[in-house]
């Protein structure tokens, strides 16, 4: 068997096209331009690239965007003050503090300072609570909740490729707040039977082989070999690992695609969805000021 390749790049483009169309409508009918503010602390080259790419996406969709750059040695209070400034700025519907922050700044404190309605990364405990307390995916969609971008992107990929989730066994390897935990929560809302695995899980390969949907969000190059995969399973690879051979995922893609039913490549799979879902969240946050319905 050779797996169907899940093309995150093309689905991502679809999401952006839709967001662009809806943004034009929002501007014409309500005079509202979705706005996204970035707070970038220090000179981390990866963070610079991420913010640049997100800014470009804003431009291509016709969003307003603004970046507040702060030096590495900025005080925690100054970062909090900037968050407050954007909380009050009516042009700004979404605030993104690019992580990681320097060690002397408490990331939780900064996230909690963001107005939950503008928390387009969906990392604020209030937003985590809202989607966690929801009884179903339909309720999440109906309430137009902000969802963490990468896990949200995975749910969209599963939908677009018609991969059944309800009643299926899902195993998520990795339990970070940004990756594994919200992914497990969203799969649960779609009625999967979810197992969360991590570095202390015994006989991980056997646990993974039970999965109809296997999500790897670990940060270890090619860690998931074909021995971890149930024939026909959907394998979603969140890992982004820079190696001498280039960018690779957490899954040994070449071997895994011979046994999986569906698989995301790296790059061009899950990672390609993240910025689009950020744009979608920002649009969603902007529509809350007008009650505009969204798809
Ligand atoms: P993280 O915070 O370091 O978490 C890694 C998780 O993997 C932890 O829960 C850890 O378990 C688990 N783990 C580590 N070694 C393991 C092992 N040998 N067996 C089983 N589990 C193991 O990393 P993260 O932020 O979630 O990111 C993970 C990967 O996803 C990275 O490559 C990152 O770049 C990528 N990522 C991509 C996107 C995107 O595409 N936009 C977004 C987020 C993350 P313990 O908890 O027990 O330590």
mmCIF file of C-alpha atoms and ligand atoms in Angstrom:
data_model
loop_
_atom_site.group_PDB
_atom_site.id
_atom_site.type_symbol
_atom_site.label_atom_id
_atom_site.label_comp_id
_atom_site.label_asym_id
_atom_site.label_seq_id
_atom_site.Cartn_x
_atom_site.Cartn_y
_atom_site.Cartn_z
ATOM 1 C CA UNK A 1 0.000 0.000 0.000
ATOM 2 C CA UNK A 2 1.192 3.520 -0.700
ATOM 3 C CA UNK A 3 -0.330 6.257 1.395
ATOM 4 C CA UNK A 4 -2.263 9.203 0.027
ATOM 5 C CA UNK A 5 -0.185 12.289 0.562
ATOM 6 C CA UNK A 6 -2.023 14.993 2.486
ATOM 7 C CA UNK A 7 -1.159 18.221 0.716
ATOM 8 C CA UNK A 8 -1.091 20.854 3.452
ATOM 9 C CA UNK A 9 0.221 23.452 1.061
ATOM 10 C CA UNK A 10 -2.773 23.360 -1.242
ATOM 11 C CA UNK A 11 -5.320 23.159 1.600
ATOM 12 C CA UNK A 12 -3.532 26.076 3.228
ATOM 13 C CA UNK A 13 -3.878 28.089 0.026
ATOM 14 C CA UNK A 14 -7.601 27.269 -0.073
ATOM 15 C CA UNK A 15 -8.003 28.583 3.483
ATOM 16 C CA UNK A 16 -6.124 31.768 2.570
ATOM 17 C CA UNK A 17 -8.218 32.292 -0.571
ATOM 18 C CA UNK A 18 -11.373 31.909 1.459
ATOM 19 C CA UNK A 19 -10.078 34.294 4.156
ATOM 20 C CA UNK A 20 -9.194 36.851 1.479
ATOM 21 C CA UNK A 21 -12.640 36.662 -0.076
ATOM 22 C CA UNK A 22 -14.335 36.985 3.327
ATOM 23 C CA UNK A 23 -12.038 39.866 4.294
ATOM 24 C CA UNK A 24 -13.007 41.836 1.191
ATOM 25 C CA UNK A 25 -16.645 41.265 2.081
ATOM 26 C CA UNK A 26 -16.068 42.312 5.687
ATOM 27 C CA UNK A 27 -14.388 45.515 4.546
ATOM 28 C CA UNK A 28 -17.078 46.337 2.003
ATOM 29 C CA UNK A 29 -20.057 45.541 4.221
ATOM 30 C CA UNK A 30 -18.822 46.585 7.649
ATOM 31 C CA UNK A 31 -15.765 48.771 7.063
ATOM 32 C CA UNK A 32 -13.694 46.441 9.228
ATOM 33 C CA UNK A 33 -10.139 45.428 8.270
ATOM 34 C CA UNK A 34 -8.795 42.474 10.271
ATOM 35 C CA UNK A 35 -5.670 43.589 12.147
ATOM 36 C CA UNK A 36 -2.865 41.559 13.655
ATOM 37 C CA UNK A 37 -0.151 42.861 15.999
ATOM 38 C CA UNK A 38 3.130 41.044 16.530
ATOM 39 C CA UNK A 39 5.388 41.460 19.523
ATOM 40 C CA UNK A 40 8.900 40.330 18.719
ATOM 41 C CA UNK A 41 11.473 40.302 21.519
ATOM 42 C CA UNK A 42 15.202 39.878 20.837
ATOM 43 C CA UNK A 43 16.959 38.731 17.686
ATOM 44 C CA UNK A 44 16.141 35.026 17.422
ATOM 45 C CA UNK A 45 16.607 34.337 13.673
ATOM 46 C CA UNK A 46 13.821 31.713 13.560
ATOM 47 C CA UNK A 47 11.394 34.117 15.258
ATOM 48 C CA UNK A 48 12.364 36.842 12.766
ATOM 49 C CA UNK A 49 11.490 34.496 9.879
ATOM 50 C CA UNK A 50 8.197 33.413 11.459
ATOM 51 C CA UNK A 51 7.060 37.016 11.997
ATOM 52 C CA UNK A 52 8.176 37.979 8.488
ATOM 53 C CA UNK A 53 6.159 35.135 6.950
ATOM 54 C CA UNK A 54 3.096 35.947 9.031
ATOM 55 C CA UNK A 55 3.365 39.633 8.088
ATOM 56 C CA UNK A 56 3.557 38.659 4.410
ATOM 57 C CA UNK A 57 0.429 36.541 4.806
ATOM 58 C CA UNK A 58 -1.350 39.543 6.364
ATOM 59 C CA UNK A 59 -0.351 41.689 3.379
ATOM 60 C CA UNK A 60 -1.537 39.132 0.841
ATOM 61 C CA UNK A 61 -4.944 38.908 2.528
ATOM 62 C CA UNK A 62 -5.380 42.663 2.938
ATOM 63 C CA UNK A 63 -5.063 42.615 6.748
ATOM 64 C CA UNK A 64 -3.641 45.483 8.757
ATOM 65 C CA UNK A 65 -0.506 44.414 10.634
ATOM 66 C CA UNK A 66 1.946 46.043 12.978
ATOM 67 C CA UNK A 67 5.126 44.710 14.627
ATOM 68 C CA UNK A 68 6.493 45.941 17.934
ATOM 69 C CA UNK A 69 10.171 45.020 18.166
ATOM 70 C CA UNK A 70 11.751 44.965 21.589
ATOM 71 C CA UNK A 71 15.375 44.317 22.589
ATOM 72 C CA UNK A 72 16.452 41.069 24.290
ATOM 73 C CA UNK A 73 16.992 42.866 27.624
ATOM 74 C CA UNK A 74 13.554 44.484 27.741
ATOM 75 C CA UNK A 75 11.773 44.168 31.085
ATOM 76 C CA UNK A 76 8.770 41.904 31.570
ATOM 77 C CA UNK A 77 6.691 44.973 32.478
ATOM 78 C CA UNK A 78 7.498 46.653 29.167
ATOM 79 C CA UNK A 79 6.279 43.584 27.268
ATOM 80 C CA UNK A 80 3.095 43.542 29.354
ATOM 81 C CA UNK A 81 2.599 47.256 28.651
ATOM 82 C CA UNK A 82 2.857 46.615 24.915
ATOM 83 C CA UNK A 83 0.310 43.824 25.144
ATOM 84 C CA UNK A 84 -1.998 46.271 26.935
ATOM 85 C CA UNK A 85 -1.434 48.871 24.242
ATOM 86 C CA UNK A 86 -2.642 46.415 21.587
ATOM 87 C CA UNK A 87 -5.481 45.214 23.833
ATOM 88 C CA UNK A 88 -6.839 48.759 23.608
ATOM 89 C CA UNK A 89 -6.034 49.381 19.926
ATOM 90 C CA UNK A 90 -9.241 49.086 17.883
ATOM 91 C CA UNK A 91 -7.325 48.432 14.656
ATOM 92 C CA UNK A 92 -5.932 45.265 16.208
ATOM 93 C CA UNK A 93 -8.131 42.158 16.461
ATOM 94 C CA UNK A 94 -5.334 39.657 17.093
ATOM 95 C CA UNK A 95 -2.156 39.815 19.186
ATOM 96 C CA UNK A 96 0.667 37.381 18.673
ATOM 97 C CA UNK A 97 3.630 37.354 21.020
ATOM 98 C CA UNK A 98 6.297 35.397 19.161
ATOM 99 C CA UNK A 99 7.708 32.623 21.355
ATOM 100 C CA UNK A 100 10.161 31.836 22.799
ATOM 101 C CA UNK A 101 10.644 34.872 25.000
ATOM 102 C CA UNK A 102 13.943 35.524 26.811
ATOM 103 C CA UNK A 103 14.258 33.490 30.025
ATOM 104 C CA UNK A 104 13.737 36.471 32.364
ATOM 105 C CA UNK A 105 10.214 36.977 31.001
ATOM 106 C CA UNK A 106 7.394 34.758 32.235
ATOM 107 C CA UNK A 107 5.625 33.495 29.083
ATOM 108 C CA UNK A 108 2.489 32.476 30.989
ATOM 109 C CA UNK A 109 2.170 35.966 32.470
ATOM 110 C CA UNK A 110 2.486 37.550 29.021
ATOM 111 C CA UNK A 111 -0.076 35.195 27.455
ATOM 112 C CA UNK A 112 -2.506 35.859 30.303
ATOM 113 C CA UNK A 113 -2.196 39.603 29.705
ATOM 114 C CA UNK A 114 -3.649 39.262 26.188
ATOM 115 C CA UNK A 115 -7.341 40.080 25.871
ATOM 116 C CA UNK A 116 -8.767 36.547 25.284
ATOM 117 C CA UNK A 117 -10.831 37.916 22.382
ATOM 118 C CA UNK A 118 -7.572 38.927 20.662
ATOM 119 C CA UNK A 119 -5.663 35.751 21.575
ATOM 120 C CA UNK A 120 -5.379 34.397 18.023
ATOM 121 C CA UNK A 121 -2.781 31.805 19.088
ATOM 122 C CA UNK A 122 -5.460 30.485 21.496
ATOM 123 C CA UNK A 123 -2.973 29.967 24.297
ATOM 124 C CA UNK A 124 -4.809 32.004 26.972
ATOM 125 C CA UNK A 125 -6.256 29.748 29.717
ATOM 126 C CA UNK A 126 -9.680 31.291 29.047
ATOM 127 C CA UNK A 127 -9.641 30.109 25.426
ATOM 128 C CA UNK A 128 -8.225 26.704 26.393
ATOM 129 C CA UNK A 129 -11.141 26.446 28.831
ATOM 130 C CA UNK A 130 -13.706 27.404 26.194
ATOM 131 C CA UNK A 131 -12.779 24.716 23.680
ATOM 132 C CA UNK A 132 -12.066 22.143 26.394
ATOM 133 C CA UNK A 133 -15.510 22.589 27.972
ATOM 134 C CA UNK A 134 -17.266 22.340 24.595
ATOM 135 C CA UNK A 135 -19.105 19.075 24.187
ATOM 136 C CA UNK A 136 -18.484 18.639 20.476
ATOM 137 C CA UNK A 137 -16.667 19.956 17.425
ATOM 138 C CA UNK A 138 -19.991 21.327 16.158
ATOM 139 C CA UNK A 139 -20.309 23.385 19.328
ATOM 140 C CA UNK A 140 -16.761 24.698 18.870
ATOM 141 C CA UNK A 141 -17.555 25.764 15.292
ATOM 142 C CA UNK A 142 -20.946 27.193 16.230
ATOM 143 C CA UNK A 143 -19.399 29.345 18.973
ATOM 144 C CA UNK A 144 -16.621 30.431 16.565
ATOM 145 C CA UNK A 145 -13.982 29.729 19.211
ATOM 146 C CA UNK A 146 -10.346 30.605 18.702
ATOM 147 C CA UNK A 147 -8.302 27.406 18.416
ATOM 148 C CA UNK A 148 -4.550 26.833 18.553
ATOM 149 C CA UNK A 149 -3.370 27.181 14.959
ATOM 150 C CA UNK A 150 -1.405 23.964 14.346
ATOM 151 C CA UNK A 151 -3.925 21.555 15.948
ATOM 152 C CA UNK A 152 -6.746 23.489 14.230
ATOM 153 C CA UNK A 153 -4.934 23.018 10.917
ATOM 154 C CA UNK A 154 -4.809 19.266 11.500
ATOM 155 C CA UNK A 155 -8.554 19.099 12.089
ATOM 156 C CA UNK A 156 -9.069 20.920 8.783
ATOM 157 C CA UNK A 157 -6.770 18.480 6.960
ATOM 158 C CA UNK A 158 -8.660 15.485 8.381
ATOM 159 C CA UNK A 159 -11.932 17.060 7.230
ATOM 160 C CA UNK A 160 -10.682 17.978 3.755
ATOM 161 C CA UNK A 161 -9.379 14.467 3.135
ATOM 162 C CA UNK A 162 -12.557 12.843 4.435
ATOM 163 C CA UNK A 163 -10.707 10.948 7.164
ATOM 164 C CA UNK A 164 -13.209 9.568 9.658
ATOM 165 C CA UNK A 165 -12.427 10.584 13.224
ATOM 166 C CA UNK A 166 -15.579 9.719 15.170
ATOM 167 C CA UNK A 167 -15.219 6.420 17.008
ATOM 168 C CA UNK A 168 -11.653 5.919 15.788
ATOM 169 C CA UNK A 169 -8.586 5.319 17.923
ATOM 170 C CA UNK A 170 -6.230 8.306 17.917
ATOM 171 C CA UNK A 171 -2.795 8.350 19.499
ATOM 172 C CA UNK A 172 -1.007 11.654 19.997
ATOM 173 C CA UNK A 173 2.694 11.337 20.795
ATOM 174 C CA UNK A 174 3.825 14.463 22.652
ATOM 175 C CA UNK A 175 1.993 16.452 25.344
ATOM 176 C CA UNK A 176 3.166 20.041 24.981
ATOM 177 C CA UNK A 177 0.711 22.882 25.586
ATOM 178 C CA UNK A 178 1.229 24.117 22.047
ATOM 179 C CA UNK A 179 1.070 20.762 20.276
ATOM 180 C CA UNK A 180 0.024 17.461 21.828
ATOM 181 C CA UNK A 181 -2.477 18.577 24.472
ATOM 182 C CA UNK A 182 -4.705 20.758 22.277
ATOM 183 C CA UNK A 183 -4.514 18.217 19.434
ATOM 184 C CA UNK A 184 -5.784 15.497 21.762
ATOM 185 C CA UNK A 185 -8.555 17.826 22.988
ATOM 186 C CA UNK A 186 -9.760 18.641 19.476
ATOM 187 C CA UNK A 187 -9.671 14.986 18.385
ATOM 188 C CA UNK A 188 -11.743 14.168 21.467
ATOM 189 C CA UNK A 189 -14.276 16.845 20.487
ATOM 190 C CA UNK A 190 -14.576 14.992 17.187
ATOM 191 C CA UNK A 191 -15.373 11.791 19.124
ATOM 192 C CA UNK A 192 -12.081 9.968 18.673
ATOM 193 C CA UNK A 193 -10.944 7.673 21.463
ATOM 194 C CA UNK A 194 -7.724 9.434 22.321
ATOM 195 C CA UNK A 195 -4.526 8.199 23.933
ATOM 196 C CA UNK A 196 -1.816 10.702 24.811
ATOM 197 C CA UNK A 197 1.671 9.244 24.743
ATOM 198 C CA UNK A 198 4.947 10.811 25.871
ATOM 199 C CA UNK A 199 8.503 10.025 26.866
ATOM 200 C CA UNK A 200 7.386 7.862 29.808
ATOM 201 C CA UNK A 201 4.931 5.747 27.810
ATOM 202 C CA UNK A 202 5.794 2.058 27.971
ATOM 203 C CA UNK A 203 5.998 0.130 24.720
ATOM 204 C CA UNK A 204 5.245 3.205 22.631
ATOM 205 C CA UNK A 205 5.371 1.328 19.327
ATOM 206 C CA UNK A 206 2.586 -1.030 20.444
ATOM 207 C CA UNK A 207 0.477 1.914 21.657
ATOM 208 C CA UNK A 208 0.969 3.690 18.332
ATOM 209 C CA UNK A 209 0.110 0.589 16.323
ATOM 210 C CA UNK A 210 -3.411 0.765 17.771
ATOM 211 C CA UNK A 211 -3.975 4.150 16.169
ATOM 212 C CA UNK A 212 -6.266 4.785 13.229
ATOM 213 C CA UNK A 213 -4.991 8.358 13.493
ATOM 214 C CA UNK A 214 -1.427 8.827 14.666
ATOM 215 C CA UNK A 215 -0.123 12.314 15.455
ATOM 216 C CA UNK A 216 3.594 12.830 16.070
ATOM 217 C CA UNK A 217 4.473 16.075 17.845
ATOM 218 C CA UNK A 218 7.771 15.166 19.430
ATOM 219 C CA UNK A 219 10.684 17.079 17.913
ATOM 220 C CA UNK A 220 12.850 14.025 17.089
ATOM 221 C CA UNK A 221 13.850 13.402 13.489
ATOM 222 C CA UNK A 222 12.292 10.271 11.924
ATOM 223 C CA UNK A 223 11.469 8.867 15.372
ATOM 224 C CA UNK A 224 8.243 7.174 14.220
ATOM 225 C CA UNK A 225 9.267 4.264 12.018
ATOM 226 C CA UNK A 226 6.967 1.926 10.130
ATOM 227 C CA UNK A 227 6.887 -0.388 13.177
ATOM 228 C CA UNK A 228 4.769 2.229 14.947
ATOM 229 C CA UNK A 229 2.098 2.380 12.275
ATOM 230 C CA UNK A 230 -1.090 0.374 11.822
ATOM 231 C CA UNK A 231 -1.626 -0.464 8.150
ATOM 232 C CA UNK A 232 -3.988 2.104 6.622
ATOM 233 C CA UNK A 233 -3.669 4.625 9.468
ATOM 234 C CA UNK A 234 -3.675 8.396 8.940
ATOM 235 C CA UNK A 235 -0.297 9.735 10.047
ATOM 236 C CA UNK A 236 0.022 13.439 10.854
ATOM 237 C CA UNK A 237 3.569 14.629 11.353
ATOM 238 C CA UNK A 238 3.925 17.908 13.242
ATOM 239 C CA UNK A 239 7.676 17.654 13.790
ATOM 240 C CA UNK A 240 9.984 20.190 12.199
ATOM 241 C CA UNK A 241 13.590 19.116 12.653
ATOM 242 C CA UNK A 242 16.550 20.782 10.991
ATOM 243 C CA UNK A 243 19.137 18.138 10.092
ATOM 244 C CA UNK A 244 22.168 18.044 7.821
ATOM 245 C CA UNK A 245 19.937 16.397 5.244
ATOM 246 C CA UNK A 246 17.480 19.317 5.482
ATOM 247 C CA UNK A 247 14.089 19.666 7.127
ATOM 248 C CA UNK A 248 12.573 16.378 8.345
ATOM 249 C CA UNK A 249 9.575 15.438 10.421
ATOM 250 C CA UNK A 250 9.167 13.155 13.425
ATOM 251 C CA UNK A 251 8.072 10.367 11.077
ATOM 252 C CA UNK A 252 10.299 8.339 8.793
ATOM 253 C CA UNK A 253 8.247 9.461 5.808
ATOM 254 C CA UNK A 254 9.679 7.181 3.094
ATOM 255 C CA UNK A 255 9.152 4.011 5.121
ATOM 256 C CA UNK A 256 5.870 5.141 6.708
ATOM 257 C CA UNK A 257 4.175 5.969 3.416
ATOM 258 C CA UNK A 258 4.455 2.311 2.406
ATOM 259 C CA UNK A 259 2.186 1.255 5.266
ATOM 260 C CA UNK A 260 0.013 4.283 6.168
ATOM 261 C CA UNK A 261 -3.289 5.108 4.476
ATOM 262 C CA UNK A 262 -2.673 8.870 4.550
ATOM 263 C CA UNK A 263 0.405 10.806 5.517
ATOM 264 C CA UNK A 264 1.538 14.434 5.778
ATOM 265 C CA UNK A 265 4.956 15.289 4.330
ATOM 266 C CA UNK A 266 7.485 17.616 5.980
ATOM 267 C CA UNK A 267 7.626 20.281 4.695
ATOM 268 C CA UNK A 268 4.292 20.859 2.989
ATOM 269 C CA UNK A 269 2.016 19.053 5.437
ATOM 270 C CA UNK A 270 0.809 20.123 8.880
ATOM 271 C CA UNK A 271 3.338 22.973 9.133
ATOM 272 C CA UNK A 272 1.972 24.579 5.988
ATOM 273 C CA UNK A 273 -1.404 25.039 7.702
ATOM 274 C CA UNK A 274 -0.324 27.012 10.744
ATOM 275 C CA UNK A 275 -0.141 30.507 9.239
ATOM 276 C CA UNK A 276 -3.413 30.038 7.352
ATOM 277 C CA UNK A 277 -5.181 29.083 10.546
ATOM 278 C CA UNK A 278 -3.684 32.155 12.239
ATOM 279 C CA UNK A 279 -5.187 34.261 9.446
ATOM 280 C CA UNK A 280 -8.512 32.489 9.879
ATOM 281 C CA UNK A 281 -8.445 33.129 13.645
ATOM 282 C CA UNK A 282 -7.666 36.817 13.049
ATOM 283 C CA UNK A 283 -10.546 37.111 10.604
ATOM 284 C CA UNK A 284 -12.776 35.345 13.133
ATOM 285 C CA UNK A 285 -11.689 37.726 15.906
ATOM 286 C CA UNK A 286 -12.452 40.694 13.618
ATOM 287 C CA UNK A 287 -15.931 39.390 12.790
ATOM 288 C CA UNK A 288 -16.812 39.283 16.451
ATOM 289 C CA UNK A 289 -16.987 43.067 16.332
ATOM 290 C CA UNK A 290 -19.640 42.879 13.586
ATOM 291 C CA UNK A 291 -21.375 39.549 14.178
ATOM 292 C CA UNK A 292 -20.475 38.541 10.612
ATOM 293 C CA UNK A 293 -21.063 34.814 10.090
ATOM 294 C CA UNK A 294 -18.174 32.762 8.795
ATOM 295 C CA UNK A 295 -17.869 29.365 7.212
HETATM 296 P P1 LIG B 1 8.155 19.877 23.196
HETATM 297 O O1 LIG B 1 7.509 20.923 24.007
HETATM 298 O O2 LIG B 1 9.618 19.614 23.352
HETATM 299 O O3 LIG B 1 7.367 18.512 23.484
HETATM 300 C C1 LIG B 1 7.811 17.302 22.962
HETATM 301 C C2 LIG B 1 6.948 16.183 23.455
HETATM 302 O O4 LIG B 1 7.458 14.971 22.893
HETATM 303 C C3 LIG B 1 6.970 16.028 24.976
HETATM 304 O O5 LIG B 1 5.665 15.847 25.461
HETATM 305 C C4 LIG B 1 7.836 14.791 25.199
HETATM 306 O O6 LIG B 1 7.431 13.985 26.295
HETATM 307 C C5 LIG B 1 7.602 14.008 23.917
HETATM 308 N N1 LIG B 1 8.740 13.143 23.676
HETATM 309 C C6 LIG B 1 10.047 13.502 23.588
HETATM 310 N N2 LIG B 1 10.809 12.409 23.388
HETATM 311 C C7 LIG B 1 9.973 11.358 23.347
HETATM 312 C C8 LIG B 1 10.159 9.968 23.188
HETATM 313 N N3 LIG B 1 11.379 9.441 23.036
HETATM 314 N N4 LIG B 1 9.079 9.177 23.181
HETATM 315 C C9 LIG B 1 7.843 9.709 23.348
HETATM 316 N N5 LIG B 1 7.600 11.016 23.507
HETATM 317 C C10 LIG B 1 8.658 11.834 23.516
HETATM 318 O O7 LIG B 1 7.935 20.131 21.656
HETATM 319 P P2 LIG B 1 6.687 20.811 20.866
HETATM 320 O O8 LIG B 1 6.710 22.276 21.042
HETATM 321 O O9 LIG B 1 5.429 20.081 21.160
HETATM 322 O O10 LIG B 1 7.143 20.518 19.370
HETATM 323 C C11 LIG B 1 7.325 19.202 18.889
HETATM 324 C C12 LIG B 1 7.698 19.264 17.400
HETATM 325 O O11 LIG B 1 6.633 19.840 16.671
HETATM 326 C C13 LIG B 1 8.926 20.142 17.114
HETATM 327 O O12 LIG B 1 9.640 19.562 16.048
HETATM 328 C C14 LIG B 1 8.328 21.448 16.685
HETATM 329 O O13 LIG B 1 9.176 22.189 15.824
HETATM 330 C C15 LIG B 1 7.091 20.978 15.949
HETATM 331 N N6 LIG B 1 6.011 21.975 15.914
HETATM 332 C C16 LIG B 1 5.600 22.429 14.691
HETATM 333 C C17 LIG B 1 4.580 23.360 14.604
HETATM 334 C C18 LIG B 1 4.141 23.833 13.273
HETATM 335 O O14 LIG B 1 4.163 23.110 12.327
HETATM 336 N N7 LIG B 1 3.764 25.045 13.090
HETATM 337 C C19 LIG B 1 3.966 23.851 15.757
HETATM 338 C C20 LIG B 1 4.368 23.325 17.000
HETATM 339 C C21 LIG B 1 5.401 22.389 17.063
HETATM 340 P P3 LIG B 1 7.556 14.474 27.824
HETATM 341 O O15 LIG B 1 6.452 15.422 28.027
HETATM 342 O O16 LIG B 1 7.396 13.217 28.599
HETATM 343 O O17 LIG B 1 8.912 15.105 27.952
#
